[in-house]
Coordinates of C-alpha atoms in Angstrom, one line a residue:
Chain T
M1 CA 9.3 25.8 -39.1
S2 CA 12.0 23.4 -40.4
Q3 CA 14.8 21.6 -38.6
Q4 CA 17.3 24.2 -39.7
G5 CA 18.7 23.4 -42.9
T6 CA 17.7 19.9 -43.3
G7 CA 14.6 20.6 -45.0
W8 CA 12.4 18.6 -42.8
E9 CA 10.3 19.6 -39.9
T10 CA 10.3 17.9 -36.4
V11 CA 6.8 17.2 -34.8
I12 CA 7.0 15.7 -31.4
G13 CA 4.3 14.7 -29.1
L14 CA 4.5 13.7 -25.8
E15 CA 2.8 11.5 -23.1
V16 CA 3.5 12.4 -19.6
H17 CA 3.0 10.2 -16.6
A18 CA 2.5 11.9 -13.2
Q19 CA 2.3 10.2 -10.0
L20 CA -0.6 12.2 -7.9
L21 CA 0.2 13.3 -4.4
T22 CA -2.6 11.4 -2.7
S23 CA -1.8 9.5 0.9
S24 CA -3.1 6.3 -0.5
K25 CA -3.3 4.3 -3.4
L26 CA -5.6 4.6 -6.6
F27 CA -8.1 1.7 -5.7
C28 CA -7.0 0.5 -2.2
R29 CA -6.0 2.3 1.1
C30 CA -2.4 1.0 0.9
P31 CA 0.0 4.1 1.6
N32 CA 1.4 5.8 -1.4
R33 CA 4.7 6.5 -0.7
F34 CA 7.9 5.8 -2.6
G35 CA 10.6 2.9 -1.9
G36 CA 10.6 1.3 1.6
E37 CA 11.3 -2.4 2.3
P38 CA 9.4 -4.6 -0.6
N39 CA 6.0 -5.6 -0.5
T40 CA 5.5 -3.7 2.9
R41 CA 2.4 -1.5 1.3
V42 CA 0.5 -4.1 -0.4
C43 CA -3.1 -5.9 0.0
P44 CA -5.2 -8.0 -2.0
V45 CA -6.3 -5.2 -4.2
C46 CA -3.0 -3.9 -5.3
T47 CA -1.4 -7.5 -5.5
G48 CA -4.3 -8.7 -7.7
M49 CA -5.9 -11.3 -5.7
P50 CA -9.0 -13.2 -7.2
G51 CA -12.2 -11.3 -5.9
A52 CA -10.5 -8.2 -4.7
L53 CA -12.6 -5.1 -5.6
P54 CA -11.2 -1.9 -6.5
V55 CA -12.8 1.4 -4.8
I56 CA -11.8 4.6 -6.4
N57 CA -9.9 7.2 -4.4
R58 CA -11.7 10.5 -4.3
Q59 CA -8.5 12.9 -3.8
A60 CA -7.1 11.1 -7.2
V61 CA -10.3 12.4 -8.8
A62 CA -10.1 15.8 -7.4
L63 CA -6.5 16.0 -8.5
A64 CA -7.0 15.0 -12.0
V65 CA -9.8 17.5 -12.1
Q66 CA -7.4 20.4 -10.9
A67 CA -4.8 19.4 -13.3
G68 CA -7.4 19.4 -16.3
L69 CA -8.5 22.9 -15.2
A70 CA -5.1 24.1 -15.2
M71 CA -4.6 22.8 -18.8
D72 CA -7.6 24.4 -19.7
C73 CA -9.6 21.1 -20.4
R74 CA -13.0 20.0 -20.5
I75 CA -13.9 17.9 -17.7
N76 CA -16.2 14.7 -18.2
L77 CA -18.7 14.5 -15.5
H78 CA -18.9 11.0 -16.5
S79 CA -15.9 9.0 -17.3
L80 CA -15.1 5.3 -17.4
F81 CA -12.2 2.8 -16.3
S82 CA -11.3 0.4 -18.7
R83 CA -8.7 -2.7 -18.7
K84 CA -5.7 -2.5 -20.6
S85 CA -4.5 -6.1 -21.1
Y86 CA -0.8 -7.2 -21.1
F87 CA 1.2 -9.7 -19.3
Y88 CA 4.2 -8.8 -17.2
P89 CA 5.1 -10.0 -13.7
D90 CA 5.1 -6.1 -12.2
L91 CA 1.4 -6.1 -13.3
P92 CA -0.3 -8.4 -11.0
N93 CA -3.8 -8.2 -12.4
G94 CA -2.8 -8.8 -16.2
Y95 CA -4.2 -5.6 -17.1
Q96 CA -3.8 -1.9 -16.2
T97 CA -7.1 -0.3 -15.1
S98 CA -6.6 2.8 -17.3
Q99 CA -9.5 4.9 -19.2
L100 CA -10.0 4.8 -22.6
E101 CA -13.3 6.6 -23.9
P102 CA -14.1 8.6 -22.1
P103 CA -11.2 10.1 -20.0
I104 CA -11.9 12.5 -17.2
C105 CA -10.2 15.4 -19.0
E106 CA -10.1 16.1 -22.7
E107 CA -9.3 19.1 -25.2
G108 CA -6.7 21.3 -23.3
R109 CA -4.2 23.7 -24.1
V110 CA -0.8 24.9 -22.7
E111 CA 1.1 27.9 -23.5
I112 CA 4.9 27.6 -23.5
Q113 CA 7.9 29.9 -24.3
G114 CA 9.1 27.7 -27.3
K115 CA 12.7 28.3 -28.9
N116 CA 11.0 30.4 -31.5
G117 CA 8.7 32.4 -29.5
P118 CA 5.4 31.7 -27.5
A119 CA 3.8 28.1 -28.7
S120 CA 0.1 26.9 -28.0
I121 CA 0.3 23.0 -27.2
R122 CA -2.8 21.4 -27.5
I123 CA -3.7 18.7 -24.9
N124 CA -5.5 15.9 -26.6
R125 CA -6.6 14.1 -22.9
I126 CA -5.6 13.5 -19.3
H127 CA -6.7 10.2 -17.9
L128 CA -6.4 8.5 -14.6
E129 CA -4.6 5.3 -14.2
N130 CA -2.7 3.0 -11.7
D131 CA 1.0 2.4 -11.8
A132 CA 2.8 -1.0 -11.9
G133 CA 5.2 -2.9 -9.4
K134 CA 8.8 -3.1 -10.0
C135 CA 11.0 -6.1 -11.1
M136 CA 14.6 -6.9 -10.3
H137 CA 16.5 -9.1 -12.1
E138 CA 19.0 -10.3 -9.7
G139 CA 18.5 -14.1 -9.7
L140 CA 19.9 -16.3 -12.3
G141 CA 16.6 -18.2 -13.6
S142 CA 14.4 -15.8 -11.7
S143 CA 13.2 -11.9 -11.3
Q144 CA 12.3 -10.7 -7.9
V145 CA 8.7 -8.6 -8.0
D146 CA 8.0 -5.7 -5.5
L147 CA 4.5 -4.6 -5.7
N148 CA 4.7 -1.3 -3.3
R149 CA 4.3 0.9 -6.2
A150 CA 1.7 -1.1 -8.2
G151 CA -1.6 0.8 -7.7
T152 CA 0.2 4.4 -7.1
P153 CA -2.5 6.8 -8.8
L154 CA -1.2 8.4 -12.1
I155 CA -2.4 10.8 -14.5
E156 CA -1.3 10.6 -18.3
I157 CA -1.2 13.7 -20.1
V158 CA -1.2 13.1 -23.7
S159 CA -0.3 16.2 -26.0
E160 CA -1.2 16.7 -29.7
P161 CA 2.1 16.5 -31.8
D162 CA 2.2 20.2 -31.7
L163 CA 6.0 20.7 -30.6
R164 CA 8.4 21.3 -33.2
S165 CA 11.9 20.6 -31.6
P166 CA 13.5 18.6 -29.0
E167 CA 14.1 21.9 -27.2
D168 CA 10.4 22.7 -27.1
A169 CA 9.8 19.1 -26.0
V170 CA 11.9 19.7 -23.0
E171 CA 10.2 23.0 -22.2
F172 CA 6.9 21.7 -22.1
M173 CA 7.8 18.9 -19.8
R174 CA 9.4 21.5 -17.6
H175 CA 6.3 23.8 -18.1
L176 CA 4.1 20.8 -16.7
R177 CA 6.1 19.8 -13.9
R178 CA 6.2 23.5 -12.7
M179 CA 2.5 23.9 -13.0
L180 CA 1.9 20.4 -11.3
V181 CA 4.3 20.9 -8.5
Y182 CA 3.0 24.1 -7.8
L183 CA -0.8 23.1 -7.6
G184 CA 0.5 20.1 -5.2
V185 CA -0.9 17.4 -7.9
T186 CA 2.6 15.8 -8.0
D187 CA 5.8 15.7 -6.0
G188 CA 7.5 15.7 -9.4
N189 CA 10.4 13.9 -8.4
M190 CA 11.8 12.3 -11.7
E191 CA 14.7 10.7 -10.2
E192 CA 12.1 8.7 -8.3
G193 CA 10.1 8.3 -11.2
S194 CA 7.1 10.5 -10.0
M195 CA 7.1 12.1 -13.4
R196 CA 8.3 10.4 -16.6
C197 CA 7.4 10.5 -20.2
D198 CA 7.1 8.7 -23.7
V199 CA 8.2 10.9 -26.7
N200 CA 7.0 10.6 -30.1
V201 CA 8.7 11.6 -32.9
S202 CA 8.2 11.9 -36.6
L203 CA 9.5 14.1 -39.3
R204 CA 7.8 15.9 -42.6
R205 CA 8.4 18.3 -45.6
P206 CA 7.8 21.8 -44.1
G207 CA 4.5 23.0 -45.3
S208 CA 3.0 19.2 -45.4
K209 CA -0.4 18.9 -43.9
E210 CA 0.0 14.8 -43.2
Y211 CA 2.0 13.5 -40.6
G212 CA 5.3 11.0 -40.9
I213 CA 5.6 7.8 -39.3
R214 CA 6.6 8.2 -35.9
S215 CA 8.6 6.3 -33.4
E216 CA 8.0 6.4 -29.9
L217 CA 10.6 6.7 -27.3
K218 CA 9.6 5.1 -24.0
N219 CA 10.1 5.9 -20.3
L220 CA 12.1 9.1 -20.4
N221 CA 13.0 10.4 -16.5
S222 CA 15.0 13.4 -17.1
F223 CA 15.3 16.4 -19.1
T224 CA 18.4 15.5 -20.5
S225 CA 17.3 12.4 -21.7
I226 CA 14.2 14.0 -23.3
L227 CA 16.6 16.2 -25.2
E228 CA 19.2 13.7 -26.3
A229 CA 16.7 11.2 -27.0
A230 CA 14.5 13.4 -29.2
R231 CA 17.8 14.7 -31.0
Y232 CA 19.1 11.6 -31.7
E233 CA 15.5 10.2 -33.0
V234 CA 15.4 13.1 -35.4
E235 CA 18.8 12.6 -36.7
R236 CA 17.9 8.9 -37.1
H237 CA 14.9 9.6 -39.2
I238 CA 16.6 12.1 -41.3
E239 CA 19.2 9.3 -42.1
I240 CA 16.6 6.9 -43.1
L241 CA 14.5 9.4 -45.1
E242 CA 17.5 11.0 -47.0
A243 CA 18.5 7.5 -47.8
G244 CA 15.0 7.1 -49.6
G245 CA 13.9 4.6 -46.8
S246 CA 11.0 4.6 -44.5
V247 CA 10.7 5.0 -40.6
D248 CA 9.2 1.9 -38.9
Q249 CA 6.6 2.5 -36.6
E250 CA 7.7 1.4 -33.5
T251 CA 8.6 1.7 -29.7
R252 CA 12.2 2.3 -28.9
H253 CA 14.2 2.2 -25.9
W254 CA 16.5 5.2 -25.1
D255 CA 20.1 3.9 -23.6
P256 CA 21.6 7.4 -21.9
D257 CA 24.6 5.3 -21.4
T258 CA 25.5 4.9 -25.1
G259 CA 23.4 7.9 -26.4
T260 CA 21.6 5.6 -28.8
S261 CA 17.8 4.0 -29.0
R262 CA 16.9 0.6 -30.1
G263 CA 13.7 -1.0 -31.2
M264 CA 12.0 -2.7 -28.2
R265 CA 9.5 -4.7 -30.3
S266 CA 8.5 -5.4 -34.0
K267 CA 5.3 -4.9 -35.6
E268 CA 4.6 -8.4 -35.5
E269 CA 4.8 -8.3 -31.6
A270 CA 3.1 -5.0 -31.4
P271 CA 0.8 -5.2 -28.3
D272 CA -3.1 -5.7 -28.6
Y273 CA -4.4 -4.4 -25.3
R274 CA -7.8 -5.2 -26.0
Y275 CA -9.2 -2.6 -23.9
F276 CA -13.1 -3.1 -22.5
P277 CA -14.7 -1.2 -19.7
C278 CA -13.7 -2.6 -16.1
P279 CA -16.7 -4.3 -14.9
D280 CA -15.5 -4.0 -11.2
L281 CA -15.8 0.0 -11.5
P282 CA -18.9 1.6 -12.1
P283 CA -18.6 5.3 -14.0
I284 CA -16.6 7.8 -12.2
V285 CA -19.0 10.8 -11.6
V286 CA -17.5 14.3 -11.2
S287 CA -20.0 16.9 -9.9
P288 CA -20.5 20.3 -11.6
E289 CA -20.1 21.7 -8.1
L290 CA -16.6 20.0 -7.6
V291 CA -15.6 21.4 -11.1
E292 CA -16.6 24.9 -10.4
A293 CA -15.2 24.7 -6.8
T294 CA -11.9 23.5 -7.9
R295 CA -11.9 26.1 -10.7
A296 CA -12.6 28.8 -8.3
K297 CA -10.1 27.6 -5.9
L298 CA -7.3 27.2 -8.6
P299 CA -4.4 29.5 -7.7
E300 CA -2.9 32.1 -10.0
L301 CA -0.5 29.6 -12.2
P302 CA 3.3 30.5 -12.0
E303 CA 3.5 32.2 -15.6
A304 CA 0.7 34.7 -14.6
R305 CA 2.0 35.4 -11.3
Q306 CA 5.4 35.9 -12.5
R307 CA 4.3 38.4 -15.3
R308 CA 2.1 40.1 -12.3
F309 CA 5.3 40.5 -10.1
E310 CA 7.4 42.0 -12.8
E311 CA 4.6 44.4 -14.5
K312 CA 3.0 45.5 -11.3
L313 CA 5.4 45.1 -8.6
G314 CA 8.5 46.0 -10.3
L315 CA 10.5 43.0 -9.9
N316 CA 13.1 41.8 -12.8
S317 CA 12.4 38.7 -14.5
D318 CA 15.1 36.7 -12.6
E319 CA 13.9 37.7 -9.1
A320 CA 10.4 37.1 -10.3
A321 CA 11.1 33.6 -11.7
V322 CA 12.8 32.6 -8.3
L323 CA 10.0 33.4 -6.2
V324 CA 7.3 31.8 -8.2
G325 CA 9.4 28.7 -8.4
S326 CA 7.4 27.8 -5.1
A327 CA 4.1 28.7 -4.2
A328 CA 4.9 28.9 -0.6
L329 CA 7.9 31.5 -1.3
A330 CA 5.7 33.5 -3.6
G331 CA 2.9 33.4 -1.1
C332 CA 5.3 34.9 1.8
F333 CA 6.7 37.4 -0.4
E334 CA 3.0 38.5 -1.1
E335 CA 2.3 38.8 2.6
A336 CA 5.3 40.7 3.3
V337 CA 4.2 43.0 0.5
A338 CA 0.8 43.4 2.0
L339 CA 2.5 44.6 5.2
H340 CA 4.5 46.8 4.1
N341 CA 4.4 47.9 0.5
A342 CA 7.8 47.8 -0.6
P343 CA 8.0 44.9 -3.3
K344 CA 11.4 45.4 -4.3
R345 CA 13.2 45.7 -1.2
I346 CA 11.4 42.8 0.1
A347 CA 12.6 40.7 -2.9
T348 CA 16.0 41.9 -2.5
L349 CA 15.9 40.8 1.4
M350 CA 14.5 37.2 0.1
L351 CA 16.8 36.5 -2.7
G352 CA 20.1 38.2 -1.3
E353 CA 19.9 37.5 2.4
L354 CA 17.2 35.0 3.5
L355 CA 17.5 32.2 0.9
P356 CA 21.3 32.1 0.6
E357 CA 21.7 32.2 4.5
S358 CA 19.1 29.6 4.8
A359 CA 20.9 27.4 2.5
R360 CA 24.1 28.0 4.3
Q361 CA 22.7 27.0 7.5
G362 CA 21.2 23.7 5.5
K363 CA 17.6 24.8 6.2
E364 CA 14.7 25.5 4.0
W365 CA 13.9 29.1 4.2
F366 CA 10.6 28.6 6.1
E367 CA 12.3 26.8 9.0
T368 CA 14.4 29.8 9.9
G369 CA 11.1 31.5 11.4
F370 CA 12.1 34.9 9.6
G371 CA 8.5 35.1 7.9
P372 CA 6.4 37.7 6.1
K373 CA 6.3 40.0 9.2
E374 CA 10.0 39.9 9.8
L375 CA 10.8 40.7 6.2
A376 CA 8.3 43.6 6.2
H377 CA 9.3 45.1 9.2
T378 CA 13.2 44.7 8.3
A379 CA 12.3 46.4 5.0
K380 CA 10.5 49.2 6.7
M381 CA 13.5 49.7 9.1
I382 CA 15.8 50.2 6.0
E383 CA 13.6 52.6 4.5
E384 CA 13.1 54.5 7.7
G385 CA 17.1 54.8 7.8
K386 CA 17.4 52.9 11.1
V387 CA 19.5 50.3 9.6
S388 CA 21.3 50.0 6.2
L389 CA 21.3 47.0 3.9
K390 CA 25.1 46.6 4.4
V391 CA 24.3 46.0 8.3
V392 CA 21.4 44.1 7.7
H393 CA 23.6 41.5 5.5
E394 CA 26.3 41.6 7.9
I395 CA 23.9 40.5 10.9
F396 CA 21.6 38.6 9.2
S397 CA 22.7 35.2 10.3
E398 CA 22.2 36.3 13.9
L399 CA 18.9 38.0 13.1
L400 CA 17.7 34.6 12.2
S401 CA 19.2 32.8 15.2
S402 CA 18.2 35.5 17.9
G403 CA 14.7 36.2 16.7
Q404 CA 15.1 39.8 17.7
P405 CA 14.0 42.8 15.7
V406 CA 16.6 44.2 13.3
E407 CA 16.9 47.6 14.9
Q408 CA 17.2 46.0 18.6
L409 CA 19.8 44.0 17.2
A410 CA 21.9 46.6 15.4
E411 CA 21.7 48.7 18.4
Q412 CA 23.1 46.2 21.0
K413 CA 26.0 45.6 18.3
G414 CA 26.4 49.3 17.6
L415 CA 25.3 49.4 14.1
L416 CA 22.0 51.4 14.2
Q417 CA 22.2 53.5 11.3
V418 CA 23.6 57.1 12.2
S419 CA 21.6 59.8 10.8
D420 CA 22.7 62.1 13.5
T421 CA 24.1 65.1 11.4
G422 CA 26.7 66.0 14.5
A423 CA 28.0 62.5 14.7
L424 CA 28.4 62.1 10.8
E425 CA 29.9 65.7 10.4
E426 CA 32.6 65.0 12.8
A427 CA 33.5 61.6 10.7
V428 CA 33.3 63.8 7.6
L429 CA 35.6 66.4 8.6
R430 CA 38.0 63.7 10.2
A431 CA 37.8 62.0 6.9
I432 CA 38.9 64.8 5.0
A433 CA 41.5 66.1 7.3
D434 CA 43.3 62.6 7.5
N435 CA 43.1 62.4 3.7
P436 CA 44.8 66.0 2.5
T437 CA 45.9 64.7 -0.9
E438 CA 42.6 63.1 -2.0
A439 CA 40.9 66.2 -0.6
A440 CA 42.9 68.4 -2.9
A441 CA 42.5 66.2 -5.8
Y442 CA 39.0 66.1 -5.4
K443 CA 38.7 69.8 -5.4
G444 CA 40.9 69.7 -8.3
G445 CA 38.3 68.2 -10.4
K446 CA 38.6 64.7 -9.5
T447 CA 35.0 64.4 -8.2
K448 CA 35.1 60.5 -8.5
L449 CA 37.0 60.3 -5.5
L450 CA 33.8 61.1 -3.6
S451 CA 33.1 57.4 -3.1
F452 CA 36.3 57.2 -1.8
F453 CA 35.6 59.6 1.2
V454 CA 32.1 57.8 1.4
G455 CA 33.7 54.7 2.2
Q456 CA 36.5 56.2 4.7
V457 CA 33.2 57.8 6.7
M458 CA 31.4 54.4 6.3
K459 CA 34.3 52.5 7.8
A460 CA 34.6 55.2 10.6
T461 CA 30.8 54.6 11.5
K462 CA 31.1 50.6 10.9
G463 CA 28.9 50.9 8.1
A464 CA 26.2 52.2 10.1
G465 CA 26.2 55.8 8.6
N466 CA 23.3 56.8 6.5
P467 CA 24.6 57.0 3.0
G468 CA 22.5 59.6 1.8
L469 CA 23.6 62.0 4.7
I470 CA 27.1 61.3 4.3
N471 CA 26.9 62.0 0.6
Q472 CA 25.4 65.3 1.4
L473 CA 27.6 66.2 4.2
L474 CA 31.0 65.5 2.2
K475 CA 29.6 67.5 -0.7
K476 CA 29.1 70.3 1.6
H477 CA 32.6 70.2 2.8
L478 CA 34.3 69.4 -0.1
D479 CA 32.9 71.6 -2.4
S480 CA 33.2 74.6 -0.1
Chain V
M1 CA -17.3 -17.5 -41.0
A2 CA -16.6 -14.4 -38.8
V3 CA -13.8 -16.1 -36.6
S4 CA -11.2 -17.7 -38.8
K5 CA -8.3 -19.9 -37.5
E6 CA -5.9 -17.3 -37.7
T7 CA -8.2 -15.2 -35.3
V8 CA -8.2 -18.1 -32.9
L9 CA -4.5 -18.6 -32.9
H10 CA -4.0 -14.7 -32.6
T11 CA -6.4 -14.9 -29.5
S12 CA -4.6 -18.0 -28.0
R13 CA -1.0 -16.4 -28.5
L14 CA -2.6 -13.2 -26.5
A15 CA -3.9 -15.3 -23.8
R16 CA -0.4 -17.3 -23.7
L17 CA -2.5 -20.5 -24.5
N18 CA -1.0 -23.0 -26.3
L19 CA -3.8 -25.0 -28.3
A20 CA -1.4 -27.6 -29.7
E21 CA 0.0 -28.6 -26.3
G22 CA 0.2 -32.5 -25.9
T23 CA -1.6 -33.3 -29.2
S24 CA -0.3 -34.3 -32.4
G25 CA -0.3 -31.9 -35.3
A26 CA -3.6 -33.4 -36.8
E27 CA -5.1 -33.2 -33.4
A28 CA -4.2 -29.4 -32.9
E29 CA -5.7 -28.5 -36.2
A30 CA -9.0 -30.3 -35.2
R31 CA -8.8 -28.4 -32.2
I32 CA -8.6 -25.0 -33.5
E33 CA -10.9 -25.6 -35.9
T34 CA -13.3 -26.7 -33.0
F35 CA -12.7 -23.5 -31.5
A36 CA -13.0 -21.6 -34.3
R37 CA -16.6 -23.0 -35.0
Q38 CA -17.5 -22.4 -31.4
M39 CA -16.2 -19.0 -31.2
D40 CA -17.9 -18.1 -34.5
Q41 CA -21.6 -19.5 -32.9
I42 CA -21.3 -17.2 -30.2
V43 CA -20.3 -13.9 -32.2
E44 CA -23.1 -15.2 -34.6
Y45 CA -25.5 -15.2 -31.5
M46 CA -24.4 -11.9 -30.2
D47 CA -25.3 -10.5 -33.7
I48 CA -28.9 -10.7 -33.2
L49 CA -28.6 -7.7 -31.0
A50 CA -27.6 -5.8 -34.0
E51 CA -30.8 -6.7 -35.3
A52 CA -32.9 -4.5 -32.9
D53 CA -34.1 -1.1 -33.8
T54 CA -31.9 1.4 -31.8
S55 CA -33.2 4.5 -33.5
G56 CA -34.1 7.1 -31.3
V57 CA -32.4 5.5 -28.2
E58 CA -30.0 7.3 -26.4
P59 CA -26.5 4.9 -26.3
M60 CA -25.9 3.8 -22.8
F61 CA -23.1 5.3 -21.0
S62 CA -22.5 1.8 -18.8
P63 CA -24.5 -1.1 -18.5
M64 CA -24.3 -0.3 -14.6
A65 CA -26.9 1.9 -13.3
L66 CA -24.3 2.6 -10.2
T67 CA -22.0 5.2 -10.0
A68 CA -18.7 4.3 -7.9
P69 CA -18.8 5.8 -4.7
P70 CA -15.4 7.1 -3.9
A71 CA -13.2 6.3 -0.9
E72 CA -11.7 8.9 1.3
D73 CA -7.9 9.2 0.9
A74 CA -7.3 7.8 4.5
P75 CA -4.1 5.2 4.3
A76 CA -4.7 2.1 6.1
L77 CA -2.2 -0.8 6.3
V78 CA -4.3 -3.8 6.7
Y79 CA -2.4 -6.7 5.6
T80 CA 1.1 -7.6 6.6
R81 CA 3.9 -8.8 3.8
E82 CA 3.8 -12.3 5.6
E83 CA 0.1 -12.7 4.9
V84 CA 0.4 -11.2 1.1
L85 CA 3.2 -13.3 0.4
G86 CA 1.7 -16.3 1.7
N87 CA -0.1 -16.6 -1.3
A88 CA 2.8 -16.9 -3.6
P89 CA 4.2 -20.1 -5.0
E90 CA 7.8 -18.6 -4.4
Q91 CA 9.3 -16.0 -2.1
E92 CA 12.6 -14.6 -1.3
D93 CA 13.7 -11.6 0.5
G94 CA 10.5 -10.2 1.1
C95 CA 9.8 -10.6 -2.9
F96 CA 7.6 -12.5 -5.1
I97 CA 9.8 -14.8 -7.3
V98 CA 8.8 -15.2 -10.8
P99 CA 10.4 -16.8 -13.8
R100 CA 13.2 -14.7 -15.1
V101 CA 11.8 -12.1 -17.6
L102 CA 14.8 -10.3 -19.0

């Protein structure tokens, strides 16, 4: 695939950072949370005091293993932390504690729906490391340092250069975010920096086996930035290469305000990280039992679940996509279906009533108290002809607030579905008698007017008439 | 010599050390040469290790025979901001103050 019409093929690889959803930091037990007053979640370990010793967080290791298995990686039962040295005030140790060789996970694979069909993106590695703090440059001759974030556990997911367009790079990031949020590995909040990525871009002639020289765009924290920065970089490379020049291998900064990238440092200033094994941290050992237990507990991933909802339960892809957007929502749906096997109707109730109504009330759906049991029961009442979907829609907000079973509330409001032939027949006959012109036209061949009469009867019964029965009775009297 | 003057200068730059500080140019030259010679001797000494016959020996995973016992993920705030900032040469508004970096 070449970049349409340019004669160049785009090659992109991503390095994705995701903050892990642990309660405490990677190497100390300071709380792991976003924001707060500066330096209120710090200790000698995460501020890099001499002599303070790191202790690895068990849960961070478990989450990294979970992410690795979800991406079909090999889990290294022994892995090692190394020090990556560089100087910046937000990095109090003077080095980041990261993993070089071997990382905790290697050689995985992720399947995405690319711009030109399904694409298999190889994962080179996933490793554990700690995040840096934050610098603020407000003073004239000084900078302020807040180390609340220092020591936050991260995984870095490094893809192979298997992406072939900026659009696919965005889809890959979306895919990872969806997967990791679903698994509870990260909260995926890109605005708060919980997930961010570096994008490596290079070009080559289609069919070439060699990669071109790449530039790296640092720290993109929105899907729009990834897309725009990668597109800009592709154009920039094309211009340079078409003019007979060569691209500098360099790190670049993307400025979303101007929509341009600029070099951050020249080749001479390229960092020399001097990785070496961290003497403070013995090897990290993952037991085969942990790997197998994690594998066994790994939930069905969103894509597979969506496929199953469509193929086995007959939902359309929009319905299925919304439901699998959250593991809890999908779980609620499945529980309801287990109680009453009417997947389509339950999905309709969830997407057409429960989600919009809870949004109107400014609540999360699970805060309404209307759960699997209530969904299954309501679907059952509709199917048994006790209430119509229309009535459920009308009384849904009260249904949430009252907590009453649907048929009880409908009865109180005189909206129980009328399936009593006598009562309905009366309404049908009155509708025909009250509208002689339409009745004559119907009998004259304008059979589309049937829906007009259904509407009249529905109005007369306040929407509580059983539509199937009304149709039947109307036909009986109009066709005779 | 395995360690050249250039290596010494590169290493000192990475470590943010100014080897010429407080000296005349000629003294700095001499100092760098001294470091190069000394570092070279260290590297040469370590090269003795390479003479050991390691055929048939499994590479060591880590020099440490231990593994890292993990800690449970239970948050605990042990230090106050005042205690942690107490070691800082300069502080303001609850932040560490450093020379401006941007």
